[in-house]
Amino acid sequence: MPKNIKIFEVGPRDGLQNTPFNVSIENRVKLIDTLSDTGIKKIECGSFVSEKWVPQMAGTDQLMRRIKRKSGVNYTALTPNITGFDKAIDANCDEVAIFASASETFSRKNINCSIVESIERFVPLIKKAKEIGVAVRGYVSCVIECPYEGSIDSGEVSKLVKRLIELGCYEVSLGDTIGKGTPKSVKSLLLDLCRDIDPSKLAGHFHDTNNNAIENVREAISHGLAVFDSAIGGLGGCPFAPGAKGNLSTRDLIEGIGPENFCSNLNVEKLDEAEKLIMSFD
Ligand code: HMG
Ligand code: MG
């Protein structure tokens, strides 16, 4: 097992974007502040998207101004377009993430445009990010299956991942949005992708619908991937992907891979605290 695994904590964003109630800004801040002490170095704090589309993420700008920033931790957010990017920069995000989909139908349901149009929106965003020195991460959703279209061709995933890297994303996270991946389908996808994409440019984002996420992570590690997205308490889902259950839980990721195999020292007591905190949200 390589000792270089990194966690990208998406709980405050992917975890809280799909709750049946809106978690208060105060509680979102408390969660991020607690996660800041776990030893995890990247925390996705929220999204700069339309409040009409995802009311749970409203106020991410206020939240970013209220969190206690810990040195060495990067605080990131989702930005679908230049409007969102400008707001994220105003709110002092350390880096941003753009998100595309390998499924045409999911792209329209999620961000109200085609895959090609989404790339057109990302071009000025990445240009501006480069000018001001802000790192941009990419997501590709539905890398294995789409809730509307079924199986997705790995050739389409590969084309999109390469395009995002070519535009300037430092890393692209592969979203198994509805958690249909198995070690076999992840292997087949990664054999295709890693033929001409450096695995150090890829991350895994496995929703844990069928309890395969940790096995999928192990499979991905064997192809050279070292960054995995997870959510505290296994929270998560996407409002536009029926059937999308929670993300791989951060605890399951750490225990499943072994704490000694991560780049940073992880504080399990702080993790417990963060898990207790989310249980108190209403
Ligand atoms: P649109 O309606 O096509 O955009 O939405 P528009 O440009 O026509 O604008 C419509 C309204 O939205 C306007 O306001 C804009 O000002 C406003 P109005 O005039 O109606 O009052 N607007 C914005 N407001 C705030 N922030 C912005 C922004 N842009 C426009 N950035 C848009 C396009 C992308 C904004 C919309 O479709 C949207 O917000 N979608 C939500 C997408 C989302 O958050 N999805 C969940 C996250 S993705 C995910 O979970 C998958 C992932 O986890 C990986 C995986 O699991 O696969 C990443
Ligand atoms: Mg997700």
Coordinates of C-alpha atoms and ligand atoms in Angstrom, one line a residue:
M1 CA 0.0 0.0 0.0
P2 CA 1.5 3.4 -1.0
K3 CA 1.9 5.8 2.0
N4 CA 0.8 8.8 0.0
I5 CA -3.0 8.8 0.1
K6 CA -4.8 12.1 0.5
I7 CA -8.3 12.9 1.6
F8 CA -10.4 15.6 0.0
E9 CA -13.2 16.2 2.5
V10 CA -16.5 17.1 0.7
G11 CA -18.9 16.7 3.6
P12 CA -19.7 20.4 4.1
R13 CA -20.5 20.6 0.3
D14 CA -21.6 17.3 -1.1
G15 CA -22.8 16.2 2.3
L16 CA -25.0 19.1 3.1
Q17 CA -26.2 20.0 -0.4
N18 CA -28.8 17.3 -0.3
T19 CA -30.3 17.5 3.2
P20 CA -34.1 17.7 3.6
F21 CA -33.5 20.9 5.7
N22 CA -31.1 23.7 5.4
V23 CA -28.3 23.5 8.0
S24 CA -27.6 27.0 9.5
I25 CA -24.5 28.9 8.5
E26 CA -23.4 28.7 12.2
N27 CA -23.5 24.9 12.2
R28 CA -21.8 24.7 8.8
V29 CA -19.0 26.9 10.1
K30 CA -18.7 24.8 13.3
L31 CA -18.4 21.7 11.1
I32 CA -15.7 23.2 9.0
D33 CA -13.8 24.4 12.0
T34 CA -13.9 21.0 13.6
L35 CA -12.8 19.3 10.3
S36 CA -9.9 21.8 10.2
D37 CA -8.4 20.1 13.3
T38 CA -8.7 16.5 11.9
G39 CA -5.5 16.7 9.9
I40 CA -7.3 16.7 6.5
K41 CA -5.7 19.3 4.3
K42 CA -8.5 20.0 1.8
I43 CA -12.0 20.9 2.7
E44 CA -14.7 21.7 0.2
C45 CA -16.8 24.2 2.2
G46 CA -19.8 24.9 -0.1
S47 CA -20.9 26.0 -3.5
F48 CA -21.4 29.3 -5.4
V49 CA -24.4 28.1 -7.3
S50 CA -27.9 29.4 -7.8
E51 CA -29.8 29.5 -4.4
K52 CA -33.0 28.6 -6.3
W53 CA -31.4 25.4 -7.5
V54 CA -29.6 24.4 -4.3
P55 CA -31.0 26.4 -1.3
Q56 CA -28.9 24.3 1.1
M57 CA -25.7 26.0 -0.2
A58 CA -27.0 29.5 0.2
G59 CA -24.7 31.7 2.3
T60 CA -21.5 30.0 1.3
D61 CA -20.0 33.5 0.9
Q62 CA -20.8 34.4 4.6
L63 CA -19.6 31.0 5.8
M64 CA -16.2 31.5 4.0
R65 CA -15.8 34.8 5.9
R66 CA -16.6 33.2 9.3
I67 CA -14.5 30.0 9.3
K68 CA -11.3 29.9 11.3
R69 CA -8.6 29.2 8.7
K70 CA -6.0 26.8 9.8
S71 CA -2.5 27.2 8.3
G72 CA -1.8 24.4 5.8
V73 CA -5.5 23.6 5.1
N74 CA -7.0 24.6 1.7
Y75 CA -10.6 25.8 1.8
T76 CA -12.4 25.2 -1.5
A77 CA -15.8 25.6 -3.2
L78 CA -17.7 24.6 -6.3
T79 CA -18.1 27.2 -9.0
P80 CA -20.2 26.4 -12.1
N81 CA -19.5 29.6 -14.0
I82 CA -17.7 33.0 -13.8
T83 CA -20.5 34.5 -11.6
G84 CA -19.8 31.8 -9.0
F85 CA -16.0 32.1 -9.5
D86 CA -16.1 35.9 -8.8
K87 CA -18.1 35.3 -5.6
A88 CA -15.7 32.5 -4.5
I89 CA -12.7 34.8 -4.9
D90 CA -14.4 37.7 -3.1
A91 CA -15.0 35.3 -0.2
N92 CA -11.3 34.2 -0.2
C93 CA -11.6 30.6 -1.4
D94 CA -8.1 29.1 -1.7
E95 CA -9.1 27.0 -4.7
V96 CA -12.3 26.3 -6.7
A97 CA -13.8 23.3 -8.5
I98 CA -15.6 23.2 -11.8
F99 CA -18.0 20.3 -12.5
A100 CA -18.9 18.7 -15.8
S101 CA -20.7 15.5 -16.6
A102 CA -19.9 12.6 -19.0
S103 CA -23.7 12.2 -19.5
E104 CA -25.5 14.8 -21.6
T105 CA -28.8 14.4 -19.7
F106 CA -27.2 14.7 -16.3
S107 CA -25.3 17.8 -17.5
R108 CA -28.7 19.5 -18.4
K109 CA -30.4 18.4 -15.2
N110 CA -27.5 19.5 -13.0
I111 CA -26.2 22.7 -14.6
N112 CA -28.9 23.5 -17.2
C113 CA -26.6 23.2 -20.2
S114 CA -25.0 20.7 -22.6
I115 CA -21.5 19.3 -22.0
V116 CA -20.1 21.5 -24.8
E117 CA -21.7 24.6 -23.3
S118 CA -20.4 23.7 -19.8
I119 CA -16.8 23.7 -21.2
E120 CA -17.5 27.1 -22.9
R121 CA -18.5 28.4 -19.5
F122 CA -15.3 27.1 -17.8
V123 CA -12.9 28.6 -20.3
P124 CA -13.1 32.3 -19.0
L125 CA -13.3 31.0 -15.4
I126 CA -10.0 29.1 -15.8
K127 CA -8.4 31.9 -17.7
K128 CA -9.2 34.3 -14.8
A129 CA -8.1 31.7 -12.2
K130 CA -4.7 31.4 -14.0
E131 CA -4.3 35.2 -14.1
I132 CA -4.8 35.5 -10.3
G133 CA -3.1 32.2 -9.4
V134 CA -6.0 30.3 -8.1
A135 CA -5.9 26.5 -8.5
V136 CA -8.9 24.9 -10.3
R137 CA -10.0 21.3 -9.6
G138 CA -12.3 19.5 -12.0
Y139 CA -15.1 17.0 -11.5
V140 CA -16.5 14.7 -14.1
S141 CA -19.9 13.2 -13.0
C142 CA -21.4 9.9 -14.1
V143 CA -18.1 8.3 -15.0
I144 CA -19.7 4.8 -14.7
E145 CA -23.4 5.2 -14.8
C146 CA -26.0 8.0 -15.2
P147 CA -29.3 8.0 -13.4
Y148 CA -31.0 9.0 -16.7
E149 CA -28.9 7.3 -19.4
G150 CA -27.5 4.2 -17.8
S151 CA -24.0 3.0 -18.6
I152 CA -21.5 5.6 -19.8
D153 CA -18.9 5.0 -22.4
S154 CA -15.4 5.3 -20.9
G155 CA -14.2 7.0 -24.1
E156 CA -16.5 10.0 -23.4
V157 CA -15.2 10.2 -19.8
S158 CA -11.6 10.1 -21.1
K159 CA -12.3 12.9 -23.7
L160 CA -13.8 15.1 -21.0
V161 CA -11.1 14.5 -18.4
K162 CA -8.4 15.3 -20.9
R163 CA -10.2 18.5 -22.0
L164 CA -10.4 19.6 -18.3
I165 CA -6.7 18.9 -17.7
E166 CA -5.8 20.6 -21.0
L167 CA -7.8 23.7 -19.9
G168 CA -5.8 23.8 -16.7
C169 CA -7.4 21.7 -14.0
Y170 CA -4.6 20.5 -11.7
E171 CA -6.6 17.3 -10.9
V172 CA -9.9 15.8 -12.1
S173 CA -12.1 13.9 -9.7
L174 CA -14.0 11.0 -11.2
G175 CA -17.5 11.1 -9.9
D176 CA -19.4 7.8 -9.5
T177 CA -22.4 10.0 -8.8
I178 CA -25.0 7.3 -8.0
G179 CA -22.5 4.8 -6.6
K180 CA -23.1 2.1 -9.2
G181 CA -19.3 1.4 -9.6
T182 CA -17.8 -2.0 -8.6
P183 CA -14.1 -2.9 -8.5
K184 CA -14.6 -4.5 -12.0
S185 CA -16.2 -1.4 -13.6
V186 CA -13.7 0.9 -11.9
K187 CA -10.8 -1.3 -13.2
S188 CA -12.2 -1.2 -16.7
L189 CA -12.6 2.6 -16.6
L190 CA -9.1 3.2 -15.2
L191 CA -7.4 0.8 -17.6
D192 CA -8.9 3.0 -20.4
L193 CA -8.2 6.4 -18.7
C194 CA -4.7 5.7 -17.5
R195 CA -3.5 4.6 -21.0
D196 CA -3.0 8.3 -21.7
I197 CA -3.8 10.2 -18.5
D198 CA -1.3 10.4 -15.7
P199 CA -3.0 8.9 -12.6
S200 CA -1.5 11.6 -10.4
K201 CA -3.9 13.9 -12.2
L202 CA -6.9 11.8 -11.1
A203 CA -8.9 11.5 -7.9
G204 CA -11.8 9.2 -7.0
H205 CA -15.2 10.3 -5.8
F206 CA -17.2 7.2 -5.0
H207 CA -20.7 7.5 -3.6
D208 CA -21.4 4.6 -1.4
T209 CA -24.8 3.5 -2.5
N210 CA -24.0 -0.2 -2.7
N211 CA -21.2 -0.4 -0.1
N212 CA -18.6 -0.8 -2.9
A213 CA -16.8 2.5 -2.3
I214 CA -13.9 1.3 -0.3
E215 CA -13.2 -1.6 -2.7
N216 CA -13.4 0.9 -5.5
V217 CA -10.8 3.1 -3.7
R218 CA -8.5 0.0 -3.3
E219 CA -8.9 -0.8 -7.0
A220 CA -8.1 2.9 -7.9
I221 CA -5.0 2.9 -5.7
S222 CA -3.7 -0.1 -7.7
H223 CA -3.9 2.1 -10.8
G224 CA -1.9 4.8 -9.1
L225 CA -4.6 7.2 -7.9
A226 CA -3.8 8.7 -4.5
V227 CA -6.5 11.3 -3.8
F228 CA -10.0 10.3 -2.6
D229 CA -13.0 12.4 -1.8
S230 CA -15.0 11.4 1.2
A231 CA -17.6 13.0 3.5
I232 CA -17.8 13.1 7.2
G233 CA -20.5 10.6 8.4
G234 CA -21.0 9.4 4.9
L235 CA -23.3 12.3 4.2
G236 CA -24.1 13.3 0.7
G237 CA -25.9 13.0 -2.6
C238 CA -26.9 15.2 -5.5
P239 CA -30.3 16.8 -5.7
F240 CA -30.3 16.2 -9.5
A241 CA -29.2 12.5 -9.4
P242 CA -32.1 10.4 -8.1
G243 CA -30.6 7.4 -6.3
A244 CA -27.4 9.2 -5.3
K245 CA -26.7 8.1 -1.7
G246 CA -24.0 9.3 0.6
N247 CA -20.3 9.6 -0.2
L248 CA -17.8 7.2 1.1
S249 CA -17.5 8.2 4.8
T250 CA -14.3 9.7 5.8
R251 CA -14.0 7.2 8.7
D252 CA -14.5 4.3 6.3
L253 CA -11.8 5.7 4.0
I254 CA -9.3 6.0 6.8
E255 CA -10.1 2.7 8.5
G256 CA -10.4 0.9 5.1
I257 CA -7.0 2.0 3.9
G258 CA -5.3 2.3 7.2
P259 CA -4.4 5.6 8.9
E260 CA -0.7 4.9 8.4
N261 CA -1.1 5.1 4.6
F262 CA -2.2 8.8 4.5
C263 CA 0.1 11.7 3.9
S264 CA -1.0 13.7 7.0
N265 CA -1.5 12.6 10.6
L266 CA -5.2 12.2 11.2
N267 CA -6.8 13.0 14.5
V268 CA -9.5 10.4 15.1
E269 CA -10.9 12.2 18.2
K270 CA -11.6 15.3 16.1
L271 CA -13.2 13.1 13.5
D272 CA -15.5 11.7 16.2
E273 CA -16.3 15.2 17.3
A274 CA -17.3 16.2 13.7
E275 CA -19.5 13.1 13.4
K276 CA -21.3 13.9 16.7
L277 CA -21.8 17.5 15.5
I278 CA -23.6 16.5 12.3
M279 CA -25.9 14.2 14.3
S280 CA -27.0 17.3 16.2
F281 CA -28.0 19.3 13.0
D282 CA -31.6 20.0 12.5
Ligands
HMG1 P1 -29.1 28.8 -15.1 O1 -30.6 29.0 -14.6 O2 -29.0 28.0 -16.4 O3 -28.3 30.1 -15.2 O4 -28.4 28.0 -14.0 P2 -28.5 31.5 -15.7 O5 -27.2 32.0 -16.0 O6 -29.7 31.6 -16.7 O7 -29.0 32.3 -14.3 C1 -30.2 32.0 -13.7 C2 -30.2 32.6 -12.3 O8 -29.2 32.0 -11.5 C3 -29.9 34.1 -12.4 O9 -30.6 34.7 -11.3 C4 -28.5 34.2 -12.1 O10 -28.0 35.4 -11.6 C5 -28.3 33.1 -11.1 P3 -32.1 35.4 -11.4 O11 -31.9 36.4 -12.5 O12 -33.0 34.2 -11.9 O13 -32.4 35.8 -10.1 N1 -26.9 32.5 -11.2 C6 -26.2 32.3 -10.0 N2 -26.4 32.6 -8.8 C7 -25.5 32.3 -7.9 N3 -24.3 31.7 -8.2 C8 -24.0 31.4 -9.5 C9 -25.0 31.7 -10.5 N4 -25.0 31.6 -11.8 C10 -26.2 32.1 -12.2 N5 -22.9 30.8 -9.8 C11 -26.5 27.2 -12.8 C12 -27.0 27.6 -14.1 C13 -25.3 26.4 -13.0 C14 -26.2 28.4 -12.0 C15 -27.6 26.3 -12.0 O14 -28.0 25.3 -12.9 C16 -27.1 25.8 -10.7 O15 -26.9 26.5 -9.8 N6 -27.1 24.4 -10.6 C17 -26.8 23.8 -9.4 C18 -25.7 22.8 -9.6 C19 -25.3 22.1 -8.4 O16 -24.9 22.7 -7.4 N7 -25.3 20.7 -8.4 C20 -24.9 19.9 -7.3 C21 -23.4 19.9 -7.2 S1 -22.6 18.8 -8.5 C22 -22.5 17.3 -7.7 O17 -23.0 17.1 -6.6 C23 -21.6 16.2 -8.3 C24 -20.3 16.1 -7.7 O18 -20.4 15.8 -6.3 C25 -19.5 14.9 -8.3 C26 -20.4 13.6 -8.4 O19 -20.8 13.1 -7.4 O20 -20.5 13.1 -9.6 C27 -19.4 17.3 -7.8
MG2 MG -20.8 13.9 -5.4

